[in-house]
Tab-separated table of C-alpha atoms in Angstrom:
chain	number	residue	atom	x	y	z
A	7	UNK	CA	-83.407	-44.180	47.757
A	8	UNK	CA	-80.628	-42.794	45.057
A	9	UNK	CA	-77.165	-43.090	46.087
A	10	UNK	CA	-75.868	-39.242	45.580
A	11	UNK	CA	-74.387	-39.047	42.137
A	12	UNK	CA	-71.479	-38.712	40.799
A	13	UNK	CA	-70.696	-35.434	38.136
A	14	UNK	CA	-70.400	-35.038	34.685
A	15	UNK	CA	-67.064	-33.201	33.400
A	16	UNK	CA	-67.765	-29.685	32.933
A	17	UNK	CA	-65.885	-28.334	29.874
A	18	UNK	CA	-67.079	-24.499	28.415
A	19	UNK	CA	-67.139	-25.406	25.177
A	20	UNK	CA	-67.872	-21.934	23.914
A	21	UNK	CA	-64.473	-20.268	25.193
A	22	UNK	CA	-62.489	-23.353	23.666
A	23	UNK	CA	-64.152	-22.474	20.085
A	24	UNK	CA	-63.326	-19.089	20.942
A	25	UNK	CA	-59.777	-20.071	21.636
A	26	UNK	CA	-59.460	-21.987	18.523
A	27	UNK	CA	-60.589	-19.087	15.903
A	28	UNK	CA	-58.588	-16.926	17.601
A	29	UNK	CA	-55.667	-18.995	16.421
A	30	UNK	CA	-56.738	-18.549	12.436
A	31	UNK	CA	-53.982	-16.267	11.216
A	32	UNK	CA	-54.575	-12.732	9.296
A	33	UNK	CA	-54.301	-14.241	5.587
A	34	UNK	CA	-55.884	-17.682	6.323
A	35	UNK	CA	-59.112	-19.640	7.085
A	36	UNK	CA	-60.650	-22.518	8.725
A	37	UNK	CA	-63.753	-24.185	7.920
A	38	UNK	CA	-66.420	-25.470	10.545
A	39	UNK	CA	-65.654	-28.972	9.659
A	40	UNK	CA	-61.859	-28.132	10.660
A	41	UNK	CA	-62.926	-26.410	14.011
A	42	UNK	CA	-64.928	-29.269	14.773
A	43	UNK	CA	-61.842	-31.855	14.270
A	44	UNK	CA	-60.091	-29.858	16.218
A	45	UNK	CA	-62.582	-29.852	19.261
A	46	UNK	CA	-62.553	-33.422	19.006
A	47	UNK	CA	-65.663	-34.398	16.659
A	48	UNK	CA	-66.501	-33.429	13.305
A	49	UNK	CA	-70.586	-33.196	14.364
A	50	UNK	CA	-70.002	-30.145	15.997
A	51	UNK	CA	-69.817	-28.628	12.811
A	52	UNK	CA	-73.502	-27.868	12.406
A	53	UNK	CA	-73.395	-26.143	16.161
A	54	UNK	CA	-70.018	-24.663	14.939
A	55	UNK	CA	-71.823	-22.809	11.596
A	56	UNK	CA	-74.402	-21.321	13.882
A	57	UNK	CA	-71.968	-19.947	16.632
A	58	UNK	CA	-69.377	-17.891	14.938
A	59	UNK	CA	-71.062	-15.103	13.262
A	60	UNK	CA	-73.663	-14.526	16.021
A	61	UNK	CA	-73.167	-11.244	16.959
A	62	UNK	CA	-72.175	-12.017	20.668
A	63	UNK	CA	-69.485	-14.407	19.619
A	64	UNK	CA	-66.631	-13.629	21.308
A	65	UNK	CA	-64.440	-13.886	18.868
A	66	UNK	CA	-66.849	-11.959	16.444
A	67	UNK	CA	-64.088	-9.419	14.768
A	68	UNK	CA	-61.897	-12.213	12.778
A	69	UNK	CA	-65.375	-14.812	12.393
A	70	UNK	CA	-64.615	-13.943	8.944
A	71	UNK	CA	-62.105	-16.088	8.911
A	72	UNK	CA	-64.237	-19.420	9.267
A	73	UNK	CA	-65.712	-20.329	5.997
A	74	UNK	CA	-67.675	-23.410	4.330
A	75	UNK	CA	-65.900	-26.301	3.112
A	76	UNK	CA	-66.991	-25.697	-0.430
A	77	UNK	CA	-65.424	-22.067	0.288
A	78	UNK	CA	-68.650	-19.474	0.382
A	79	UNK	CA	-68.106	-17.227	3.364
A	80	UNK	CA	-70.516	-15.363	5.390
A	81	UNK	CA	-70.576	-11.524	5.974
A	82	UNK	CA	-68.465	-9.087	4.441
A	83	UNK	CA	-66.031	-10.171	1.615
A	84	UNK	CA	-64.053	-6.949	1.592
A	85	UNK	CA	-62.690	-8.215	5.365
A	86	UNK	CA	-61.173	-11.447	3.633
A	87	UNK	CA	-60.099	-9.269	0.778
A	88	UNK	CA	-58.201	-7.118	2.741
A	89	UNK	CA	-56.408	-9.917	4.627
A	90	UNK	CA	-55.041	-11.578	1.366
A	91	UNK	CA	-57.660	-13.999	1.223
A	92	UNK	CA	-57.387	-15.551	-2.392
A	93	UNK	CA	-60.965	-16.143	-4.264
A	94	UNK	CA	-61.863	-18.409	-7.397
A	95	UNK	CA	-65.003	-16.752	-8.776
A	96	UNK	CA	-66.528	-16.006	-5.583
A	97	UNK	CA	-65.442	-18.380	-3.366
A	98	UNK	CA	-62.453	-18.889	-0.932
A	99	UNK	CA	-59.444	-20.714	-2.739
A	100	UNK	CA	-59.264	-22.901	0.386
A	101	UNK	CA	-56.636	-25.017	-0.678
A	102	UNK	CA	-54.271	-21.953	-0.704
A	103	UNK	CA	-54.777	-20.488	2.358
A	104	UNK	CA	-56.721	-23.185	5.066
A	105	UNK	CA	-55.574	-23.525	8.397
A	106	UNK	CA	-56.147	-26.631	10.382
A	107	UNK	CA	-52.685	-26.503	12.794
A	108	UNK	CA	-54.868	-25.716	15.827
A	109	UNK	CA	-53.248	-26.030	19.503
A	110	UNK	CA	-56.220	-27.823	21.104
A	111	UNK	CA	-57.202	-29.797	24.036
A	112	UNK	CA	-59.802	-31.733	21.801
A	113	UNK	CA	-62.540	-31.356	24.650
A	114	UNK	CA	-65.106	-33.548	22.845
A	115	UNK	CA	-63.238	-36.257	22.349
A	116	UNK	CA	-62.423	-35.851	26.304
A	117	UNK	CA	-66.460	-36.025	26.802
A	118	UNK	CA	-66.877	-39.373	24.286
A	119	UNK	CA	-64.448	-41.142	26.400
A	120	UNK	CA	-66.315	-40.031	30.010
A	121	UNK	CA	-68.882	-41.528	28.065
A	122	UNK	CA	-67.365	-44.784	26.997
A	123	UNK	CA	-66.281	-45.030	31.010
A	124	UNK	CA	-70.216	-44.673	32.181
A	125	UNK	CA	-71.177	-46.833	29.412
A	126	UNK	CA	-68.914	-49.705	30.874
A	127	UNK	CA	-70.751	-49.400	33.637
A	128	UNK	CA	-74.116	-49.425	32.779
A	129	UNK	CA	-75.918	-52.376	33.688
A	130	UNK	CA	-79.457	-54.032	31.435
A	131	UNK	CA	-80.533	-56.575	34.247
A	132	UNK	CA	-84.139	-56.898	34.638
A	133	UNK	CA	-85.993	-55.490	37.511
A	134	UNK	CA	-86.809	-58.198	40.201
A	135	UNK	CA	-90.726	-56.195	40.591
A	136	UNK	CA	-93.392	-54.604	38.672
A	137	UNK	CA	-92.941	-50.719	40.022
A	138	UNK	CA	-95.497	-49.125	41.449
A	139	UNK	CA	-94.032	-45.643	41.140
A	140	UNK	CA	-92.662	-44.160	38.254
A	141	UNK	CA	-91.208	-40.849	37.718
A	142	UNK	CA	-90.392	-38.845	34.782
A	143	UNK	CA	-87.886	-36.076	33.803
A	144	UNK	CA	-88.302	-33.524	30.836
A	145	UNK	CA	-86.211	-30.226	29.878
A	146	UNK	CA	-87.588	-26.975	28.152
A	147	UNK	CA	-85.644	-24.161	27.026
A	148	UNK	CA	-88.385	-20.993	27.582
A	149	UNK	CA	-85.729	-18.519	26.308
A	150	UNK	CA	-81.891	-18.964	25.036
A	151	UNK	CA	-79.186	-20.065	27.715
A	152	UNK	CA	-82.123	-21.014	29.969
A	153	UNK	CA	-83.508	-24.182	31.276
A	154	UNK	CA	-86.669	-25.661	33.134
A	155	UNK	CA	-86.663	-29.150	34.530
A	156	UNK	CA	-89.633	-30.774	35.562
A	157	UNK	CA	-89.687	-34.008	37.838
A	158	UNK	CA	-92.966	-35.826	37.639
A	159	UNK	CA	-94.308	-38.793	40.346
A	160	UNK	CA	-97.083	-40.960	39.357
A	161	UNK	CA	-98.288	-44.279	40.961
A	162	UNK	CA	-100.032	-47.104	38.641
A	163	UNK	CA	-103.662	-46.704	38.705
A	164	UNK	CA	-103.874	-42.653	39.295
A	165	UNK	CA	-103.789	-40.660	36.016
A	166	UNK	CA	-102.587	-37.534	37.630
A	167	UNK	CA	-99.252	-37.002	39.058
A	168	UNK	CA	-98.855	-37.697	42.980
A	169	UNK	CA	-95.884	-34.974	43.021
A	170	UNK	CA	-93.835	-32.618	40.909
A	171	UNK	CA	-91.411	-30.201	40.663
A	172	UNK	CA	-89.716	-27.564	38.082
A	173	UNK	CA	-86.512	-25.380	38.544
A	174	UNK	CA	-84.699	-23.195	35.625
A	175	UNK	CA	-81.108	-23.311	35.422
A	176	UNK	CA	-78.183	-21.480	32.928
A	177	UNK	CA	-77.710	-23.328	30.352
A	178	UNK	CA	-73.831	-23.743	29.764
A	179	UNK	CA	-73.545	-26.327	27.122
A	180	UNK	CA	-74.689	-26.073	23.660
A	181	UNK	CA	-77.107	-28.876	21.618
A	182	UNK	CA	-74.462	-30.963	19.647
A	183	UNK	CA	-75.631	-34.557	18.495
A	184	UNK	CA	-74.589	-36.922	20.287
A	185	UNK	CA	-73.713	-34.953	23.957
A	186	UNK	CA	-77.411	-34.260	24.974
A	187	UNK	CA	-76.323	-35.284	28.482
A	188	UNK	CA	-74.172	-32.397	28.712
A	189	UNK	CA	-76.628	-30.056	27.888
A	190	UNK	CA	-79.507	-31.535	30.569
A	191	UNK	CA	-78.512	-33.732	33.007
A	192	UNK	CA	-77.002	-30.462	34.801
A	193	UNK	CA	-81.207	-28.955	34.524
A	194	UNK	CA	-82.101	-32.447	35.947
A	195	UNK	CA	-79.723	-32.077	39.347
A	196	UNK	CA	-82.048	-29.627	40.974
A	197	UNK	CA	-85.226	-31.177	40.463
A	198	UNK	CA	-83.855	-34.771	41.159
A	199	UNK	CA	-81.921	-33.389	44.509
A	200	UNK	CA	-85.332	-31.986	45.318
A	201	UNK	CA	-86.775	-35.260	44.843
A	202	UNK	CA	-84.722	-37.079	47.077
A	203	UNK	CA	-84.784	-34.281	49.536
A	204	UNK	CA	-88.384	-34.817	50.052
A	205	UNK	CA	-88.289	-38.555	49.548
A	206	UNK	CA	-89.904	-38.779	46.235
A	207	UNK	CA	-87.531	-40.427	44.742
A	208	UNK	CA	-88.700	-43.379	42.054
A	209	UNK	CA	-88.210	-46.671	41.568
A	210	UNK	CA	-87.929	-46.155	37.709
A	211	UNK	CA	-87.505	-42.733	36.018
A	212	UNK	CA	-88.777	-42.382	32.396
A	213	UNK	CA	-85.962	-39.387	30.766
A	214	UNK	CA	-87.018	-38.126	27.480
A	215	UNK	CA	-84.265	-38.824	25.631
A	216	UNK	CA	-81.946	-42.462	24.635
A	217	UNK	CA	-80.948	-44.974	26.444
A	218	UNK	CA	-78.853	-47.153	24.954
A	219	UNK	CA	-80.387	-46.087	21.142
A	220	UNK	CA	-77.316	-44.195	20.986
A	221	UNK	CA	-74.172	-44.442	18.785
A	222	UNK	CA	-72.132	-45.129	21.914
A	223	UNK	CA	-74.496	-46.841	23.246
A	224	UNK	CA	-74.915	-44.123	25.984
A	225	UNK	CA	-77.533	-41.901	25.604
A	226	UNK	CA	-78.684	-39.090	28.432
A	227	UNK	CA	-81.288	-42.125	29.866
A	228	UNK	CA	-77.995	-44.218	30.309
A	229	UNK	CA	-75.823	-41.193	32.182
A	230	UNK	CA	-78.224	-39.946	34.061
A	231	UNK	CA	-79.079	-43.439	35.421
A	232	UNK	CA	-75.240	-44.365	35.914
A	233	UNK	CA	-74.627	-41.623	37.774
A	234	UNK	CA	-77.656	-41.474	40.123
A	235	UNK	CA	-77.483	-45.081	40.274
A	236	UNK	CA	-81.141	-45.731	39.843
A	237	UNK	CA	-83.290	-47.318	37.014
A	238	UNK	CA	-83.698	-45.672	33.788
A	239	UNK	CA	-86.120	-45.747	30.675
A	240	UNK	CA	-85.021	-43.618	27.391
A	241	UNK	CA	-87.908	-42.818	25.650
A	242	UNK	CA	-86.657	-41.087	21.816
A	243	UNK	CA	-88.937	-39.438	19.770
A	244	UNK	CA	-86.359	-40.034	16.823
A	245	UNK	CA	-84.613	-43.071	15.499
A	246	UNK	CA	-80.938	-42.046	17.048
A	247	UNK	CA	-79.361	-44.934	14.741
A	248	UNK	CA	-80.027	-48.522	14.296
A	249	UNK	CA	-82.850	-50.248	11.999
A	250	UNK	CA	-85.957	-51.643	12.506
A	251	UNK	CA	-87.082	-55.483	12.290
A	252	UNK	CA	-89.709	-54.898	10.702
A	253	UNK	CA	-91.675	-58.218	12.169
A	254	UNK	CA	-90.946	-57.669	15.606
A	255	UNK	CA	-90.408	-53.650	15.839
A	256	UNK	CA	-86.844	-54.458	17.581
A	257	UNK	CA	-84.059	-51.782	16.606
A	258	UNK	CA	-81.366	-53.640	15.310
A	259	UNK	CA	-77.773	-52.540	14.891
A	260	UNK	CA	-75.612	-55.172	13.835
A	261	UNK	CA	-77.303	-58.066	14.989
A	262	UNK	CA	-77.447	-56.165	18.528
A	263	UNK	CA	-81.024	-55.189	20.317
A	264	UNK	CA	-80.588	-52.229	21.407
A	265	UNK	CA	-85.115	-50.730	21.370
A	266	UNK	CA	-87.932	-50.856	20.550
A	267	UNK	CA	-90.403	-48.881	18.192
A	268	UNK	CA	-93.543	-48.383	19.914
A	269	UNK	CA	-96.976	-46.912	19.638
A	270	UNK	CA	-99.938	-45.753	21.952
A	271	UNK	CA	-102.114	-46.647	18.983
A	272	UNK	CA	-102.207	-47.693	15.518
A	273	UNK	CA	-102.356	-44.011	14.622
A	274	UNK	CA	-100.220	-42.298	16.764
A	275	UNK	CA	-96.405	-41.267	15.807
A	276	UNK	CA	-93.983	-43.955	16.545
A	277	UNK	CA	-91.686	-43.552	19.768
A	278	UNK	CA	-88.585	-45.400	20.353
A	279	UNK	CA	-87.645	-46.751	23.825
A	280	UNK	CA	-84.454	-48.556	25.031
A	281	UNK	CA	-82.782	-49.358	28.858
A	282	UNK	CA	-80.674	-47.038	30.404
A	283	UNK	CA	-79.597	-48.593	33.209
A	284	UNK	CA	-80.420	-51.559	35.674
A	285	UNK	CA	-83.304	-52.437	33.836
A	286	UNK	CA	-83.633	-54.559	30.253
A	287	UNK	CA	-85.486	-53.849	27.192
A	288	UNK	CA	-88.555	-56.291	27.910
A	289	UNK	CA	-88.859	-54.459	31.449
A	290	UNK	CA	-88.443	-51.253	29.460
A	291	UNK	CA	-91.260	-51.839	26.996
A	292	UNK	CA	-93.196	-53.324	29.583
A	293	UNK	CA	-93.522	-50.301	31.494
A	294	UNK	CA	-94.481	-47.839	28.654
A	295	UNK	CA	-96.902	-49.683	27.274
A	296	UNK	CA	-98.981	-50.088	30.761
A	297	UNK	CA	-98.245	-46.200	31.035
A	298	UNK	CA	-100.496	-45.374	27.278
A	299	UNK	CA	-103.230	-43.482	28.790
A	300	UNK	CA	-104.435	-41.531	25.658
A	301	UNK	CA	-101.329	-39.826	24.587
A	302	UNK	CA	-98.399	-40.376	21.698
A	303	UNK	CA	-95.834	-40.930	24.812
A	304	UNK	CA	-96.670	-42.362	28.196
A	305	UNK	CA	-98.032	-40.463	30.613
A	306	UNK	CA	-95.290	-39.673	33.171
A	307	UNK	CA	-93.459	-38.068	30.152
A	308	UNK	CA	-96.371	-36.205	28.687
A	309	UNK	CA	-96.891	-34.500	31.951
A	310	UNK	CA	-93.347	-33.885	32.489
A	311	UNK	CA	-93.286	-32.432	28.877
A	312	UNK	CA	-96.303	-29.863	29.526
A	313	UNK	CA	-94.656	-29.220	33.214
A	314	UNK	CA	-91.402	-28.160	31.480
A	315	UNK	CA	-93.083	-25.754	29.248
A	316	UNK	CA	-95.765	-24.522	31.898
């Protein structure tokens, strides 16, 4: 049984980008790359450039003011025009008018060190038995701002899941590479609370998502097994970073192992697992391959998948 975990910090990373264009000046403009420095990581650009000129942004009536680095602008010109903004051809002069002073608590870079913290602690010792129960944990998003979990129990030698278990949830942080844990492991609480409730807890849990395939070597497999204290699998359907060894279909980065490219069969799309926590990569690959029963992923995941959609 799970030790109850510990919590992720919970930062609302809309209202600070709210905060920050609200700090553009009348005459001046930021770019997304600028209000992603300024929340701490330039990668939440791309999440940045989708935000600001929905039409529920918050800060909706001076969006205007955020522009692309190369200068092109979204919306209505005559807005910048009136404010002063100067143009070459039909772009932004940026260089005359950018603002990048912002007053900000640089929340991201906050999260990367909780991060750095839980990935000191994560630990890649092998299992001392074979399990006999596995679990799985998936997240679908059936409309925006909400999330389904879905927990799913199988034992080796059944095909069909022995227990499972869904529950939606707001969602209150935003997809930006590199946080994924932020985004789910707050879905996964209910369903993995529920699990313990009713004591079906596992002695491995396959997340989809990294484990350590993860630029800081802490991907949502790692967190989520840190914090619950339990064994953890990441099973990517991308190549997060790293290379791959060709030979031996290890993912290399700099010289380090840190997963493993894997297939059901010789025709299926590639997968790529890696440890998150208190297991190692040989345990880690073990376990998926014995769980190939017909599908591109292993089967505690597939069924979690089609739960979290059902």
């Amino acid at each position: 049984m799970s030790t109850v975990p510990h919590s992720l910090t919970v930062i609302d990373i809309n209202a600070e980008l709210v905060r920050l264009v609200r700090q553009i000046p009348s005459g001046q403009v930021s770019t997304y790359g600028d209000l992603a420095n300024a929340l701490g990581d330039r990668r939440a650009a791309v999440w940045i450039s989708r935000t600001v000129h929905e039409p529920d942004f918050e800060a909706t009536d001076i969006a205007h003011r955020v522009v692309r680095n190369t200068g092109e602008y979204v919306g209505d010109r005559s807005k910048l025009v009136a404010e002063g903004i100067p143009f070459v051809d039909d772009r932004v002069d940026i260089a005359r008018c950018r603002f990048q002073n912002f007053d900000s608590t640089q929340p991201l870079h906050l999260l990367q060190h909780e991060q750095e913290t839980l990935r000191q602690q994560i630990e890649l010792t092998p299992l001392l038995d074979s399990p006999t129960l596995i679990a799985a944990v998936d997240v679908a998003y059936p409309e925006p701002g909400l999330a389904q979990a879905a927990y799913v129990l199988m034992e080796a030698g059944n095909a069909e899941p022995i227990w499972s278990v869904t529950r939606r949830s707001e969602v209150r942080f935003p997809y930006i590479t590199g946080y994924l844990a932020y985004r789910e492991i707050p879905a996964y609480r209910s369903v993995l609370d529920e699990a313990r409730r009713t004591n079906h807890w596992s002695e491995v849990i396959l997340v989809d998502g990294n484990g350590i395939l993860h630029p800081r070597r802490c991907g949502v497999a790692s967190m989520l097994g840190v914090i619950n204290d339990t064994p953890t699998i990441g099973i990517g359907k991308k190549q997060l970073c790293g290379r791959v060894e060709e030979s031996t279909g290890r993912i290399l980065d700099e010289q380090e192992t840190i997963g493993q490219i894997m297939q059901a069969t010789p025709k299926s799309k590639p997968i790529y697992v890696s440890p998150g926590h208190r297991c190692d990569l040989e345990n880690a690959v073990a376990i998926v391959q014995n769980w190939f029963l017909g599908h591109r992923l292993p089967e505690p995941i597939y069924q979690a998948d089609r739960l979290s959609k059902s």
